[in-house]
Amino acid sequence: MTSHVSVAHVVDGLHTLVALPDSAPRAVLVVRTPYNAGDHMAEALEWARRGIAVVTQDVRGRYRSPGAFRPYDREGADGLVTLTWVLSQSWCRSPVILYGTSYAAHCAVETAIAAYDAGIDAVAGVSVAVPALGRGETARNVDGSFYLESRMGWWRQHGEGAESPGAGIPDGVLATLPLTGMGRRVDPAITVWGEVIRSVRTDDQRAEKVSALTSPLLAIGGTSDWFAQDTIDLWTSWGGPAALVVGPWDHGLRGSRRADQVQSWIDSVLAGSAVTGARVHGASGNVTDFDRWPSASVSIDLPGGRFRSDPAVPFLSFAPGTDLREAAARSDCLVRELPVPADTIIGTPSVRIDSPAGSGDWSALLAIRRRDGRLEQVAHGMSPHPAVRLTPISVHLETGESMAVIVSAHSFPRHARDLQAGDDHLTGTSMQSAERDVRTVHVELPA
């Protein structure tokens, strides 16, 4: 099937491109992005060759759309105007699906909520991948710990200005104290950095809003993605028929065959029998289906111990899959072996540290001791409280393999440091080393 791109449109001042198949489209995808609508046209044309029209738009203040870009503000309102325009077009006589990855997923969800609030029952479905659901949700993990490295990187790259400069984080910036002054250490300065680091999550409010939506959802995520739990939580709280696809993928979803997943889901929506449930892909290629995300149901109590942590030389953060043997040999952590049998483990683990300390941040890593000697990281978590929710896992242990948990006080530079001097993380400048006493490490694993 051939396709063509219409001339660019202006919708409420926003630069909008349309890719149309050469016959009446089976469906229409609407994508609103801060990452250059023009760069999405190759994908749009591929969808058009499959008989699906695609509307791609630069969000306000980005690339060819004028105005000021204020991330995570008014995307619902702008999306609703765009949706109304799409519905008025002569070529739009087909189901309209809101579609997006990362920030564009936020745009899709907010547009669906805005349409519901406006009484517009015209959204046939919402398809999102690795969703960055809001300013607070991208700034902090589910336990409220600040994502230092990723937020400095994203806001420097994309958060201010009409285009993304492709610049990295300068050496030494992430160690800046106070944290509130970090935005002035880069050029150009991040003028809203103070707002970014004070952002809070709005999980309960969003869950309430999306629970009222009745259109089908497809949520695709990866256990190595920053927003894995957010993807799962969106699926869990969605009001309409909801499908979840999770695998051993990072934010780029390499190897996920996302287009095929979306195509199959669109076919089910158009047939009036939208797919539901969770499909979890393992690293070894196995696939497991669930009606709901598995709960942690195996509790293991491990002995405690003592270590000294120093924010001037903090325990480091690591990418999924990293061999942690060298890190586990450090003196500023506690390593405990987990007695688990060879098995497939899918779900969201958690760790609770029983400590006499009244306050302080806690980090926990979960790793598999592979038969070749590697200590492979499979999950991580950071919390300002003794209860730490780790990232979701889908792993398999072979006979002769085991697991270990590593408890420390820091996960830097992924997360901001606990300064351990009594000062606030965001405004403090004083640091001191401190003894960490642990009575018991309580681990909960999904069965």
Coordinates of C-alpha atoms in Angstrom, one line a residue:
M1 CA 0.0 0.0 0.0
T2 CA 1.4 3.4 -0.9
S3 CA 1.0 6.5 1.2
H4 CA 1.5 10.2 1.0
V5 CA 2.1 13.1 3.4
S6 CA -0.2 16.0 3.3
V7 CA 1.1 19.6 3.5
A8 CA 1.8 20.8 7.0
H9 CA -1.2 22.1 9.0
V10 CA -1.3 24.6 11.8
V11 CA -3.7 23.6 14.6
D12 CA -4.1 26.3 17.2
G13 CA -0.7 27.6 16.2
L14 CA 0.9 24.1 16.5
H15 CA 2.9 22.5 13.6
T16 CA 1.1 19.4 12.5
L17 CA 1.9 16.8 9.9
V18 CA -0.4 14.1 8.5
A19 CA 0.5 10.9 6.8
L20 CA -2.4 9.3 4.9
P21 CA -2.7 5.9 3.2
D22 CA -3.9 5.9 -0.4
S23 CA -7.4 4.7 0.7
A24 CA -9.6 5.4 3.6
P25 CA -7.6 4.8 6.8
R26 CA -8.6 1.9 9.1
A27 CA -7.6 4.0 12.1
V28 CA -5.9 7.3 12.9
L29 CA -3.0 7.6 15.3
V30 CA -2.4 11.0 17.0
V31 CA 1.1 11.7 18.3
R32 CA 2.1 14.9 20.1
T33 CA 5.9 15.1 20.7
P34 CA 8.6 17.5 21.9
Y35 CA 11.2 15.5 19.9
N36 CA 10.5 16.9 16.4
A37 CA 7.4 15.8 14.5
G38 CA 9.5 15.7 11.3
D39 CA 11.7 13.0 12.8
H40 CA 8.7 10.8 13.3
M41 CA 7.6 10.8 9.7
A42 CA 9.5 7.6 8.7
E43 CA 7.4 5.7 11.3
A44 CA 4.3 7.6 10.3
L45 CA 4.8 6.5 6.6
E46 CA 5.2 2.9 7.7
W47 CA 1.9 3.1 9.5
A48 CA 0.3 4.6 6.5
R49 CA 1.6 1.7 4.4
R50 CA -0.3 -0.5 6.8
G51 CA -3.5 1.5 6.1
I52 CA -3.3 3.7 9.3
A53 CA -3.2 7.5 9.2
V54 CA -0.9 9.3 11.5
V55 CA -1.1 12.9 12.8
T56 CA 2.2 14.0 14.3
Q57 CA 2.5 17.4 16.1
D58 CA 5.2 19.4 17.7
V59 CA 4.1 20.4 21.2
R60 CA 3.9 24.0 22.0
G61 CA 7.3 25.7 22.1
R62 CA 9.2 22.9 20.4
Y63 CA 10.7 22.8 16.9
R64 CA 8.2 24.4 14.5
S65 CA 5.5 25.1 17.0
P66 CA 5.8 28.6 18.5
G67 CA 5.4 29.6 22.1
A68 CA 7.2 28.6 25.3
F69 CA 7.8 25.0 26.1
R70 CA 6.6 24.3 29.7
P71 CA 7.1 20.5 30.1
Y72 CA 4.1 18.6 31.6
D73 CA 1.9 21.7 31.5
R74 CA -1.3 22.1 29.4
E75 CA -0.7 19.0 27.2
G76 CA -4.2 17.9 27.9
A77 CA -5.7 21.2 26.7
D78 CA -3.5 21.3 23.6
G79 CA -4.2 17.6 22.9
L80 CA -8.0 18.2 23.2
V81 CA -7.9 21.0 20.6
T82 CA -5.8 18.7 18.3
L83 CA -8.2 15.8 18.8
T84 CA -11.2 18.0 18.0
W85 CA -9.4 19.2 14.8
V86 CA -8.6 15.6 13.7
L87 CA -12.2 14.6 14.2
S88 CA -13.4 17.4 11.9
Q89 CA -11.2 16.3 9.0
S90 CA -12.8 14.7 5.9
W91 CA -10.4 11.8 6.0
C92 CA -11.1 11.0 9.7
R93 CA -14.0 8.6 9.5
S94 CA -12.2 5.9 11.4
P95 CA -11.4 5.2 15.1
V96 CA -8.9 7.6 16.6
I97 CA -6.1 6.2 18.8
L98 CA -3.9 8.4 21.0
Y99 CA -0.3 7.2 20.7
G100 CA 3.1 8.0 22.1
T101 CA 6.4 7.1 23.7
S102 CA 7.9 8.6 26.8
Y103 CA 6.9 12.3 26.9
A104 CA 4.5 11.7 24.0
A105 CA 2.8 9.0 26.2
H106 CA 2.2 11.7 28.8
C107 CA 0.5 13.8 26.0
A108 CA -1.7 10.8 25.0
V109 CA -2.8 10.1 28.6
E110 CA -3.5 13.7 29.4
T111 CA -5.5 14.1 26.1
A112 CA -7.6 11.1 27.0
I113 CA -8.4 12.6 30.4
A114 CA -9.2 16.0 28.9
A115 CA -11.5 14.4 26.4
Y116 CA -13.3 12.5 29.1
D117 CA -13.6 15.7 31.2
A118 CA -15.1 17.5 28.2
G119 CA -17.6 14.8 27.6
I120 CA -16.1 13.9 24.2
D121 CA -16.4 10.1 23.6
A122 CA -14.2 9.9 20.6
V123 CA -11.1 8.1 21.8
A124 CA -11.1 4.6 20.5
G125 CA -7.9 3.6 22.3
V126 CA -4.7 4.8 23.9
S127 CA -1.3 3.2 23.1
V128 CA 1.7 4.2 25.1
A129 CA 5.2 3.0 25.6
V130 CA 7.7 3.7 28.4
P131 CA 5.4 6.5 29.7
A132 CA 6.9 9.5 31.3
L133 CA 3.7 10.4 33.1
G134 CA 4.4 13.8 34.7
R135 CA 7.0 16.2 36.1
G136 CA 7.0 14.5 39.5
E137 CA 6.8 11.0 38.1
T138 CA 9.9 11.6 36.1
A139 CA 11.7 13.5 38.9
R140 CA 11.2 10.9 41.6
N141 CA 10.8 7.1 41.8
V142 CA 7.8 5.5 43.4
D143 CA 9.3 5.9 46.9
G144 CA 10.0 9.6 46.3
S145 CA 13.8 9.6 45.8
F146 CA 15.0 12.2 43.3
Y147 CA 16.3 10.9 39.9
L148 CA 19.4 13.2 39.8
E149 CA 21.3 12.0 36.7
S150 CA 18.4 11.5 34.4
R151 CA 16.6 14.7 35.3
M152 CA 19.8 16.8 34.9
G153 CA 20.3 15.1 31.6
W154 CA 16.7 15.4 30.3
W155 CA 16.2 19.0 31.3
R156 CA 19.6 20.1 29.9
Q157 CA 18.8 18.3 26.6
H158 CA 15.1 19.0 26.2
G159 CA 13.5 21.0 29.0
E160 CA 14.2 24.5 27.9
G161 CA 14.5 25.9 24.4
A162 CA 12.8 25.1 21.1
E163 CA 15.3 22.3 20.1
S164 CA 17.5 19.8 21.8
P165 CA 21.2 20.7 21.6
G166 CA 22.7 17.2 22.0
A167 CA 24.9 18.3 25.0
G168 CA 25.8 16.0 27.8
I169 CA 26.2 16.7 31.5
P170 CA 29.5 18.6 32.3
D171 CA 32.0 16.8 34.5
G172 CA 31.5 17.6 38.2
V173 CA 28.0 19.1 37.9
L174 CA 26.2 16.1 39.5
A175 CA 28.3 16.6 42.7
T176 CA 27.2 20.2 43.1
L177 CA 25.9 21.3 46.5
P178 CA 23.4 22.6 47.2
L179 CA 21.3 20.7 44.8
T180 CA 19.2 23.8 44.2
G181 CA 22.2 25.5 42.6
M182 CA 22.9 22.8 40.1
G183 CA 20.8 24.4 37.4
R184 CA 23.1 27.3 37.3
R185 CA 26.2 25.1 36.7
V186 CA 25.2 24.4 33.1
D187 CA 25.2 26.7 30.1
P188 CA 22.5 27.7 29.3
A189 CA 21.2 27.6 32.8
I190 CA 18.1 25.5 33.6
T191 CA 15.9 28.3 34.9
V192 CA 13.2 26.1 36.4
W193 CA 15.6 23.6 38.1
G194 CA 14.2 24.6 41.5
E195 CA 10.7 23.6 40.4
V196 CA 12.0 20.3 39.0
I197 CA 13.7 19.2 42.2
R198 CA 10.7 20.1 44.3
S199 CA 8.3 18.2 42.0
V200 CA 6.1 15.6 43.7
R201 CA 4.4 12.5 42.3
T202 CA 0.6 12.6 41.7
D203 CA 0.0 8.8 41.5
D204 CA -3.3 8.8 43.4
Q205 CA -4.8 11.7 41.4
R206 CA -3.8 10.2 38.1
A207 CA -5.1 6.7 39.1
E208 CA -8.4 8.2 40.0
K209 CA -8.7 10.0 36.6
V210 CA -7.6 7.1 34.4
S211 CA -9.9 4.7 36.4
A212 CA -12.8 6.6 34.8
L213 CA -11.6 6.0 31.2
T214 CA -13.3 3.3 29.3
S215 CA -11.3 3.2 26.0
P216 CA -8.8 0.3 25.6
L217 CA -5.2 0.8 26.7
L218 CA -2.0 -0.8 25.5
A219 CA 1.0 -0.1 27.8
I220 CA 4.4 -1.3 26.7
G221 CA 7.4 -1.1 29.1
G222 CA 10.7 -2.7 30.0
T223 CA 12.1 -3.9 33.2
S224 CA 15.3 -2.0 32.4
D225 CA 13.4 1.3 31.8
W226 CA 13.3 4.1 34.4
F227 CA 9.5 4.1 34.2
A228 CA 8.8 0.3 34.4
Q229 CA 6.7 0.5 37.5
D230 CA 4.8 3.5 36.2
T231 CA 3.9 1.6 33.1
I232 CA 2.6 -1.3 35.2
D233 CA 0.7 1.1 37.6
L234 CA -1.0 2.8 34.6
W235 CA -2.2 -0.5 33.3
T236 CA -3.4 -1.6 36.8
S237 CA -5.4 1.6 37.4
W238 CA -6.9 2.0 33.9
G239 CA -10.7 1.8 33.8
G240 CA -11.2 0.3 30.3
P241 CA -9.9 -2.9 28.7
A242 CA -6.1 -2.8 29.4
A243 CA -3.2 -4.7 28.0
L244 CA 0.3 -4.7 29.3
V245 CA 3.5 -5.9 27.5
V246 CA 6.7 -6.0 29.5
G247 CA 10.1 -7.4 28.6
P248 CA 13.8 -7.1 29.3
W249 CA 14.1 -3.8 27.5
D250 CA 15.4 -0.3 28.3
H251 CA 13.8 3.1 27.4
G252 CA 14.6 2.6 23.7
L253 CA 12.6 -0.7 23.6
R254 CA 15.3 -2.4 21.4
G255 CA 14.2 -5.9 20.6
S256 CA 10.6 -5.4 21.7
R257 CA 9.1 -5.6 18.2
R258 CA 6.9 -2.7 19.4
A259 CA 5.3 -2.0 16.0
D260 CA 4.1 -5.6 15.8
Q261 CA 2.7 -5.4 19.3
V262 CA 0.8 -2.2 18.5
Q263 CA -0.4 -3.6 15.2
S264 CA -1.9 -6.7 16.8
W265 CA -3.5 -4.6 19.6
I266 CA -5.0 -2.2 17.0
D267 CA -6.5 -5.1 15.1
S268 CA -8.1 -6.3 18.3
V269 CA -9.5 -2.9 19.0
L270 CA -10.9 -2.5 15.5
A271 CA -12.5 -6.0 15.8
G272 CA -14.3 -4.9 19.0
S273 CA -12.4 -7.4 21.2
A274 CA -9.5 -5.4 22.7
V275 CA -6.8 -7.6 24.2
T276 CA -6.5 -7.5 28.0
G277 CA -4.1 -8.9 30.6
A278 CA -0.3 -8.8 31.0
R279 CA 2.2 -10.5 28.7
V280 CA 5.7 -10.7 30.2
H281 CA 8.7 -11.5 28.0
G282 CA 11.7 -13.0 29.7
A283 CA 15.4 -12.5 28.8
S284 CA 15.5 -16.1 27.5
G285 CA 12.6 -15.6 25.2
N286 CA 9.9 -17.2 27.3
V287 CA 6.5 -15.5 27.6
T288 CA 4.2 -15.6 30.6
D289 CA 0.7 -14.3 30.7
F290 CA -1.1 -12.8 33.8
D291 CA -4.5 -11.3 34.5
R292 CA -2.9 -9.0 37.0
W293 CA 0.7 -8.0 38.1
P294 CA 2.1 -10.6 40.5
S295 CA 2.3 -9.6 44.2
A296 CA 5.2 -10.2 46.4
S297 CA 4.3 -13.3 48.4
V298 CA 7.6 -14.9 49.7
S299 CA 9.1 -13.2 52.8
I300 CA 12.7 -13.8 53.8
D301 CA 14.4 -12.4 56.9
L302 CA 18.2 -11.9 56.6
P303 CA 20.6 -11.0 59.4
G304 CA 21.7 -7.4 59.7
G305 CA 25.1 -5.8 60.3
R306 CA 26.9 -2.5 60.3
F307 CA 28.7 -0.4 57.7
R308 CA 30.0 3.2 57.4
S309 CA 28.7 5.4 54.6
D310 CA 30.3 8.6 53.3
P311 CA 28.4 10.9 50.9
A312 CA 31.7 12.3 49.8
V313 CA 32.5 8.9 48.4
P314 CA 29.0 7.5 47.9
F315 CA 28.0 3.9 46.9
L316 CA 27.4 4.1 43.2
S317 CA 24.4 3.3 41.0
F318 CA 24.7 0.7 38.2
A319 CA 22.9 -0.1 35.0
P320 CA 20.8 -3.3 34.9
G321 CA 22.9 -6.3 34.1
T322 CA 26.1 -4.9 35.7
D323 CA 28.4 -7.4 37.4
L324 CA 28.3 -6.2 41.0
R325 CA 31.2 -8.3 42.4
E326 CA 33.5 -5.3 42.8
A327 CA 30.8 -3.1 44.3
A328 CA 29.8 -5.9 46.7
A329 CA 33.4 -5.9 48.1
R330 CA 33.1 -2.3 49.2
S331 CA 33.0 -1.6 53.0
D332 CA 30.0 0.8 52.7
C333 CA 27.4 -1.8 52.0
L334 CA 25.8 -4.9 53.5
V335 CA 25.6 -8.1 51.3
R336 CA 23.3 -10.9 52.2
E337 CA 22.6 -14.1 50.4
L338 CA 19.0 -15.1 49.5
P339 CA 18.0 -18.7 49.8
V340 CA 15.8 -19.1 46.6
P341 CA 15.4 -22.1 44.4
A342 CA 16.0 -22.2 40.6
D343 CA 12.8 -20.7 39.2
T344 CA 11.3 -17.9 37.1
I345 CA 10.5 -14.9 39.2
I346 CA 8.2 -12.1 37.9
G347 CA 6.9 -9.2 39.8
T348 CA 8.0 -6.3 42.0
P349 CA 10.3 -7.2 44.9
S350 CA 10.7 -5.0 48.0
V351 CA 13.2 -4.7 50.8
R352 CA 12.6 -3.4 54.3
I353 CA 15.5 -2.4 56.5
D354 CA 15.0 -2.7 60.3
S355 CA 17.4 -0.1 61.7
P356 CA 17.6 1.8 65.0
A357 CA 18.4 5.0 63.0
G358 CA 15.5 7.4 63.1
S359 CA 16.0 8.7 59.5
G360 CA 18.1 8.3 56.5
D361 CA 18.0 7.1 52.9
W362 CA 18.4 3.5 52.0
S363 CA 19.4 1.8 48.7
A364 CA 18.9 -1.9 47.9
L365 CA 20.1 -3.9 44.9
L366 CA 18.9 -7.4 43.9
A367 CA 21.4 -9.6 42.0
I368 CA 21.7 -13.1 40.7
R369 CA 24.9 -15.1 41.3
R370 CA 25.3 -16.7 37.9
R371 CA 27.1 -20.0 37.4
D372 CA 29.9 -18.2 35.6
G373 CA 30.7 -16.2 38.7
R374 CA 29.0 -12.9 37.8
L375 CA 26.8 -11.1 40.3
E376 CA 24.3 -9.7 37.9
Q377 CA 22.1 -6.8 39.0
V378 CA 18.4 -7.4 38.2
A379 CA 16.6 -4.8 40.3
H380 CA 17.4 -1.6 42.3
G381 CA 15.6 0.8 44.6
M382 CA 16.1 3.9 46.7
S383 CA 14.0 5.3 49.4
P384 CA 14.0 8.1 52.0
H385 CA 12.4 5.5 54.3
P386 CA 13.4 2.0 55.5
A387 CA 10.9 0.4 53.0
V388 CA 12.4 0.2 49.5
R389 CA 10.3 -0.8 46.5
L390 CA 12.6 -2.3 43.9
T391 CA 12.2 -2.1 40.1
P392 CA 10.1 -4.9 38.5
I393 CA 11.8 -8.1 37.4
S394 CA 11.3 -11.0 35.0
V395 CA 14.3 -13.3 35.7
H396 CA 15.1 -17.0 35.6
L397 CA 17.5 -18.8 37.9
E398 CA 19.2 -22.0 36.7
T399 CA 20.2 -24.8 38.9
G400 CA 23.3 -23.8 40.8
E401 CA 22.4 -20.1 40.7
S402 CA 21.3 -18.0 43.7
M403 CA 20.4 -14.4 44.6
A404 CA 21.9 -11.7 46.9
V405 CA 20.7 -8.3 48.2
I406 CA 23.0 -5.4 48.7
V407 CA 22.0 -2.7 51.1
S408 CA 23.7 0.7 51.2
A409 CA 23.0 4.4 51.9
H410 CA 23.4 5.8 48.4
S411 CA 22.8 5.1 44.7
F412 CA 24.7 8.0 43.1
P413 CA 24.5 9.5 40.6
R414 CA 21.1 7.9 39.8
H415 CA 19.7 9.4 42.9
A416 CA 20.6 12.5 45.0
R417 CA 22.8 11.8 48.0
D418 CA 21.8 11.6 51.7
L419 CA 24.2 14.2 53.1
Q420 CA 23.9 12.6 56.6
A421 CA 24.6 15.9 58.3
G422 CA 21.1 16.7 59.2
D423 CA 20.6 19.1 56.3
D424 CA 17.9 18.9 53.7
H425 CA 19.0 17.0 50.6
L426 CA 18.1 19.8 48.3
T427 CA 19.5 22.8 50.2
G428 CA 22.2 21.4 52.3
T429 CA 26.0 21.8 51.8
S430 CA 27.5 19.9 54.7
M431 CA 28.3 16.2 54.5
Q432 CA 29.5 13.7 57.1
S433 CA 30.1 10.0 57.2
A434 CA 28.0 7.9 59.5
E435 CA 27.6 4.4 60.8
R436 CA 24.6 2.5 59.6
D437 CA 23.3 -0.2 61.9
V438 CA 20.9 -2.8 60.5
R439 CA 19.1 -5.3 62.7
T440 CA 17.3 -7.3 60.0
V441 CA 16.9 -7.1 56.2
H442 CA 13.4 -8.2 55.2
V443 CA 13.0 -9.2 51.6
E444 CA 9.7 -9.8 49.8
L445 CA 9.8 -11.6 46.5
P446 CA 7.0 -12.6 44.1
A447 CA 6.4 -16.3 43.9

